[in-house]
Amino acid sequence: MTKLAANLTMLFTELPFMERFRAAAQAGFRGVEFLFPYSFDAEQIAEQLKRNELELVLHNLPAGNWDAGERGIACHPDRTAEFREGVEEAIRYAGVLGVSQLNCLVGILPPGVSAEVARLTLIVNLKFAAEKLKAEGIRLLIEPINYFDIPGFYLNTTKQAVELIMATGSDNIFVQYDIYHMQRMEGELAGTIKANLSLIRHVQLADNPGRFEPGTGEINYRFLFSLLEQLGYDGWIGCEYKPKAGTQEGLGWRAAHGL
C-alpha cells in the first residue's frame, strides 16, 4: 500500500509551521517530513505529532547556513567538526521525535576544493554519521540532487550515491530517491528504481517541469506508484512539491492517481 507523507516545509505553507501538522492530518496524511526541526523546540514538535496521530518519517541533518545558500557541509574539508556536532544534534532531536531515518545533504563543492578532496571528506563524514546513527537505531540517507536547481551540488546521480555508499563500507547508509531530481538528472526512472531498490529507503516526489504536484508535468506517476507497489517497496513517499494553486486545492492528484 502506498504511504504518502506530507512535506511540511513545502505543503500547507499558508499556515504557521506548528499548525501544518493538524492540516496534514485533516487532509488524510498519516506521515509527515520536513527539512529541519532545529529552530523549534523538539518537545513542541513531538506534541503536535502525538496530538495529530502523525509519524515523522524524515528530516535532514543540520546543513550549514541555509538562509545564506548553504546546502550541506558534509563535503567541506574545513568543517568536519561542525558536521560532527550536527550529527549529535540531529540524534538528540530524533530521540525526542521518534524519527528512524535522517538525510544528509552533502553540500555544494566549496571554491578551491577539488572533487577528489571533497569525496574523501564526504566518505569520512558519512562513515562517522552512519556509525553514530546505527548505535541509535537510525538509518542514514544521502540524496542526489539536480544541478539545475542547486548549481555545484556535489551529489547528482543515483550511480554516484551508490558508489559513495560502497566506498564507505557501511551497512547503514541508503539512498533517498527523489523522483523529481532524478528525472531532471538521469531519467530512466523505472530502470533505476528497479536496479537500486535494495538501497532505496525513502522516495520523494514532484512533477517536472515546475516541481508541482503529480499530474502537472511529464512524469507518469500512476505507472511509478504501481511499479513501486509491484516491487514491494514498503517505505514512505514524501510529497515534496510546490503546490501550483494552494495545498488543499492541489490534493486532488491523490485520487486521480488511484491513491
Tab-separated table of C-alpha atoms in Angstrom:
chain	number	residue	atom	x	y	z
A	1	MET	CA	0.000	0.000	0.000
A	2	THR	CA	1.380	3.407	-0.966
A	3	LYS	CA	2.189	5.544	2.084
A	4	LEU	CA	2.302	9.285	1.427
A	5	ALA	CA	3.956	11.738	3.817
A	6	ALA	CA	3.283	15.472	3.633
A	7	ASN	CA	6.424	17.572	3.447
A	8	LEU	CA	5.588	20.400	5.839
A	9	THR	CA	8.368	22.612	4.540
A	10	MET	CA	6.617	22.824	1.167
A	11	LEU	CA	2.977	21.948	1.847
A	12	PHE	CA	0.448	23.876	3.944
A	13	THR	CA	2.729	26.925	3.946
A	14	GLU	CA	-0.415	29.044	4.109
A	15	LEU	CA	-0.220	28.253	7.830
A	16	PRO	CA	2.439	28.756	10.533
A	17	PHE	CA	4.658	25.683	10.872
A	18	MET	CA	3.102	24.328	14.053
A	19	GLU	CA	-0.381	24.489	12.528
A	20	ARG	CA	0.621	22.441	9.486
A	21	PHE	CA	0.569	19.167	11.429
A	22	ARG	CA	-3.158	19.447	12.082
A	23	ALA	CA	-3.816	20.473	8.483
A	24	ALA	CA	-1.873	17.457	7.199
A	25	ALA	CA	-3.805	15.083	9.452
A	26	GLN	CA	-7.131	16.601	8.396
A	27	ALA	CA	-6.098	16.139	4.757
A	28	GLY	CA	-5.654	12.417	5.379
A	29	PHE	CA	-1.884	12.135	5.777
A	30	ARG	CA	-0.572	9.767	8.438
A	31	GLY	CA	3.085	10.684	7.965
A	32	VAL	CA	4.984	13.965	7.677
A	33	GLU	CA	8.508	15.092	6.886
A	34	PHE	CA	10.291	18.432	6.746
A	35	LEU	CA	13.737	19.831	6.089
A	36	PHE	CA	14.866	20.843	9.576
A	37	PRO	CA	13.452	20.899	13.110
A	38	TYR	CA	16.320	22.783	14.739
A	39	SER	CA	14.763	26.239	15.024
A	40	PHE	CA	11.875	24.751	17.011
A	41	ASP	CA	11.632	23.080	20.375
A	42	ALA	CA	11.705	19.317	19.911
A	43	GLU	CA	9.076	18.747	22.587
A	44	GLN	CA	6.650	21.127	20.865
A	45	ILE	CA	7.014	19.242	17.588
A	46	ALA	CA	6.592	15.927	19.399
A	47	GLU	CA	3.381	17.217	20.938
A	48	GLN	CA	1.990	18.121	17.519
A	49	LEU	CA	2.882	14.677	16.195
A	50	LYS	CA	1.170	12.969	19.116
A	51	ARG	CA	-1.895	15.208	19.094
A	52	ASN	CA	-2.485	14.655	15.403
A	53	GLU	CA	-1.506	10.958	15.353
A	54	LEU	CA	1.257	11.536	12.827
A	55	GLU	CA	4.553	9.761	12.271
A	56	LEU	CA	7.623	11.819	11.472
A	57	VAL	CA	9.298	9.818	8.728
A	58	LEU	CA	12.301	12.002	7.892
A	59	HIS	CA	14.245	15.176	8.467
A	60	ASN	CA	17.746	16.319	7.496
A	61	LEU	CA	20.971	16.637	9.401
A	62	PRO	CA	21.980	20.271	10.006
A	63	ALA	CA	23.119	21.692	6.664
A	64	GLY	CA	25.037	24.864	7.462
A	65	ASN	CA	23.600	28.326	6.899
A	66	TRP	CA	20.547	27.517	4.787
A	67	ASP	CA	19.330	31.106	4.513
A	68	ALA	CA	22.731	32.130	3.149
A	69	GLY	CA	22.521	29.493	0.429
A	70	GLU	CA	24.445	26.623	2.003
A	71	ARG	CA	23.027	23.197	1.188
A	72	GLY	CA	25.025	20.929	3.446
A	73	ILE	CA	28.605	20.815	4.694
A	74	ALA	CA	29.479	17.101	4.573
A	75	CYS	CA	31.857	17.620	1.631
A	76	HIS	CA	33.578	20.668	3.165
A	77	PRO	CA	37.018	19.645	4.468
A	78	ASP	CA	37.336	22.618	6.819
A	79	ARG	CA	34.015	21.978	8.601
A	80	THR	CA	34.299	18.393	9.809
A	81	ALA	CA	33.980	19.376	13.468
A	82	GLU	CA	30.811	21.335	12.705
A	83	PHE	CA	29.414	18.374	10.770
A	84	ARG	CA	30.025	16.040	13.689
A	85	GLU	CA	28.361	18.437	16.103
A	86	GLY	CA	25.386	18.498	13.750
A	87	VAL	CA	25.147	14.714	13.820
A	88	GLU	CA	24.935	14.788	17.600
A	89	GLU	CA	22.263	17.495	17.486
A	90	ALA	CA	20.251	15.507	14.941
A	91	ILE	CA	20.413	12.420	17.164
A	92	ARG	CA	19.073	14.441	20.106
A	93	TYR	CA	16.113	15.645	18.056
A	94	ALA	CA	15.487	12.216	16.544
A	95	GLY	CA	15.293	10.722	20.018
A	96	VAL	CA	12.512	13.103	21.003
A	97	LEU	CA	10.682	12.982	17.668
A	98	GLY	CA	10.876	9.234	17.118
A	99	VAL	CA	12.266	9.504	13.607
A	100	SER	CA	14.071	6.420	12.303
A	101	GLN	CA	15.972	7.894	9.355
A	102	LEU	CA	17.887	11.108	8.729
A	103	ASN	CA	19.008	12.545	5.405
A	104	CYS	CA	22.424	14.079	4.825
A	105	LEU	CA	22.535	16.875	2.276
A	106	VAL	CA	26.153	16.604	1.192
A	107	GLY	CA	26.604	20.191	0.079
A	108	ILE	CA	27.888	22.382	-2.727
A	109	LEU	CA	31.510	21.845	-3.741
A	110	PRO	CA	33.441	24.641	-1.977
A	111	PRO	CA	35.594	27.020	-4.054
A	112	GLY	CA	39.195	25.869	-4.287
A	113	VAL	CA	38.404	22.306	-3.170
A	114	SER	CA	38.940	19.519	-5.691
A	115	ALA	CA	36.254	16.936	-6.330
A	116	GLU	CA	38.585	14.233	-5.001
A	117	VAL	CA	39.245	16.039	-1.705
A	118	ALA	CA	35.512	16.632	-1.334
A	119	ARG	CA	34.859	12.938	-1.971
A	120	LEU	CA	37.378	11.796	0.607
A	121	THR	CA	35.970	14.259	3.149
A	122	LEU	CA	32.463	13.067	2.431
A	123	ILE	CA	33.374	9.409	2.843
A	124	VAL	CA	34.925	10.073	6.264
A	125	ASN	CA	31.941	12.144	7.389
A	126	LEU	CA	29.383	9.626	6.148
A	127	LYS	CA	31.159	6.764	7.913
A	128	PHE	CA	31.146	8.778	11.142
A	129	ALA	CA	27.465	9.684	10.844
A	130	ALA	CA	26.399	6.175	9.834
A	131	GLU	CA	28.128	4.626	12.835
A	132	LYS	CA	26.685	7.147	15.283
A	133	LEU	CA	23.182	6.773	13.886
A	134	LYS	CA	23.355	2.978	13.773
A	135	ALA	CA	24.062	2.926	17.501
A	136	GLU	CA	20.739	4.747	17.955
A	137	GLY	CA	18.788	2.552	15.530
A	138	ILE	CA	18.592	5.293	12.887
A	139	ARG	CA	19.313	4.934	9.156
A	140	LEU	CA	21.440	7.479	7.313
A	141	LEU	CA	20.280	8.546	3.858
A	142	ILE	CA	22.022	10.514	1.119
A	143	GLU	CA	20.138	12.324	-1.632
A	144	PRO	CA	21.291	13.047	-5.185
A	145	ILE	CA	20.031	16.495	-6.263
A	146	ASN	CA	19.935	18.013	-9.735
A	147	TYR	CA	22.483	20.705	-10.547
A	148	PHE	CA	19.950	22.892	-12.338
A	149	ASP	CA	18.149	23.723	-9.092
A	150	ILE	CA	21.301	23.741	-6.962
A	151	PRO	CA	24.342	24.539	-9.127
A	152	GLY	CA	27.522	22.974	-7.816
A	153	PHE	CA	25.805	20.406	-5.601
A	154	TYR	CA	28.318	17.597	-5.219
A	155	LEU	CA	25.987	14.561	-5.404
A	156	ASN	CA	23.895	14.450	-8.585
A	157	THR	CA	23.123	10.867	-9.663
A	158	THR	CA	21.972	7.555	-8.270
A	159	LYS	CA	25.135	5.882	-9.545
A	160	GLN	CA	27.315	8.379	-7.681
A	161	ALA	CA	25.316	7.844	-4.487
A	162	VAL	CA	25.680	4.065	-4.702
A	163	GLU	CA	29.415	4.380	-5.356
A	164	LEU	CA	29.777	6.598	-2.268
A	165	ILE	CA	27.902	4.092	-0.142
A	166	MET	CA	30.118	1.264	-1.372
A	167	ALA	CA	33.240	3.349	-0.701
A	168	THR	CA	32.270	3.848	2.946
A	169	GLY	CA	31.854	0.118	3.545
A	170	SER	CA	28.925	0.942	5.812
A	171	ASP	CA	25.746	-1.116	6.044
A	172	ASN	CA	23.818	1.857	7.432
A	173	ILE	CA	23.791	4.283	4.500
A	174	PHE	CA	20.971	4.262	1.958
A	175	VAL	CA	19.564	6.342	-0.885
A	176	GLN	CA	16.850	8.930	-0.650
A	177	TYR	CA	15.472	8.767	-4.183
A	178	ASP	CA	13.800	11.994	-5.243
A	179	ILE	CA	11.888	11.315	-8.454
A	180	TYR	CA	11.830	14.966	-9.495
A	181	HIS	CA	15.582	15.442	-9.103
A	182	MET	CA	16.383	12.179	-10.849
A	183	GLN	CA	14.033	12.893	-13.747
A	184	ARG	CA	15.996	16.093	-14.342
A	185	MET	CA	19.405	14.446	-13.951
A	186	GLU	CA	19.146	10.989	-15.481
A	187	GLY	CA	15.634	9.913	-16.476
A	188	GLU	CA	15.208	6.116	-16.788
A	189	LEU	CA	13.247	6.244	-13.529
A	190	ALA	CA	11.755	2.753	-13.596
A	191	GLY	CA	15.004	1.022	-14.526
A	192	THR	CA	16.996	2.933	-11.923
A	193	ILE	CA	14.498	2.207	-9.170
A	194	LYS	CA	14.457	-1.498	-10.046
A	195	ALA	CA	18.258	-1.738	-10.138
A	196	ASN	CA	18.759	0.035	-6.813
A	197	LEU	CA	15.672	-0.850	-4.791
A	198	SER	CA	17.703	-2.644	-2.126
A	199	LEU	CA	19.406	0.643	-1.261
A	200	ILE	CA	16.379	2.950	-1.592
A	201	ARG	CA	14.804	3.592	1.805
A	202	HIS	CA	12.892	6.782	1.083
A	203	VAL	CA	11.252	8.224	-2.023
A	204	GLN	CA	10.160	11.795	-2.676
A	205	LEU	CA	8.020	13.181	-5.459
A	206	ALA	CA	7.194	16.266	-7.514
A	207	ASP	CA	6.411	16.615	-11.181
A	208	ASN	CA	8.620	18.171	-13.830
A	209	PRO	CA	8.787	20.898	-15.043
A	210	GLY	CA	7.977	23.260	-12.188
A	211	ARG	CA	8.252	20.908	-9.211
A	212	PHE	CA	4.487	20.993	-8.821
A	213	GLU	CA	2.144	18.174	-7.780
A	214	PRO	CA	1.877	14.932	-9.783
A	215	GLY	CA	-0.230	15.291	-12.892
A	216	THR	CA	1.047	18.756	-13.780
A	217	GLY	CA	4.019	17.635	-15.854
A	218	GLU	CA	5.725	14.868	-17.773
A	219	ILE	CA	6.232	12.135	-15.169
A	220	ASN	CA	3.899	9.127	-15.318
A	221	TYR	CA	3.204	8.842	-11.605
A	222	ARG	CA	0.360	6.351	-11.921
A	223	PHE	CA	2.863	3.959	-13.523
A	224	LEU	CA	5.559	4.659	-10.905
A	225	PHE	CA	3.196	4.139	-7.962
A	226	SER	CA	2.143	0.811	-9.453
A	227	LEU	CA	5.763	-0.140	-10.072
A	228	LEU	CA	6.833	0.616	-6.506
A	229	GLU	CA	3.974	-1.492	-5.186
A	230	GLN	CA	4.823	-4.376	-7.534
A	231	LEU	CA	8.458	-4.244	-6.420
A	232	GLY	CA	7.439	-4.448	-2.773
A	233	TYR	CA	8.648	-1.014	-1.727
A	234	ASP	CA	7.193	-0.541	1.737
A	235	GLY	CA	8.728	2.806	2.683
A	236	TRP	CA	7.179	6.255	2.683
A	237	ILE	CA	6.859	8.574	-0.304
A	238	GLY	CA	7.394	12.170	0.708
A	239	CYS	CA	5.285	14.784	-1.086
A	240	GLU	CA	7.974	17.420	-1.540
A	241	TYR	CA	6.397	19.612	-4.185
A	242	LYS	CA	5.307	23.222	-4.626
A	243	PRO	CA	1.506	23.400	-4.770
A	244	LYS	CA	0.580	25.095	-8.014
A	245	ALA	CA	-2.531	26.807	-6.652
A	246	GLY	CA	-2.609	26.184	-2.892
A	247	THR	CA	-2.028	22.993	-0.934
A	248	GLN	CA	-5.627	21.944	-0.342
A	249	GLU	CA	-6.669	22.864	-3.874
A	250	GLY	CA	-3.959	20.642	-5.322
A	251	LEU	CA	-4.516	17.477	-3.288
A	252	GLY	CA	-6.928	16.010	-5.819
A	253	TRP	CA	-3.954	14.394	-7.558
A	254	ARG	CA	-4.056	11.581	-4.994
A	255	ALA	CA	-7.487	10.351	-6.043
A	256	ALA	CA	-6.675	10.993	-9.688
A	257	HIS	CA	-3.721	8.611	-9.325
A	258	GLY	CA	-5.725	5.916	-7.573
A	259	LEU	CA	-4.492	6.690	-4.053
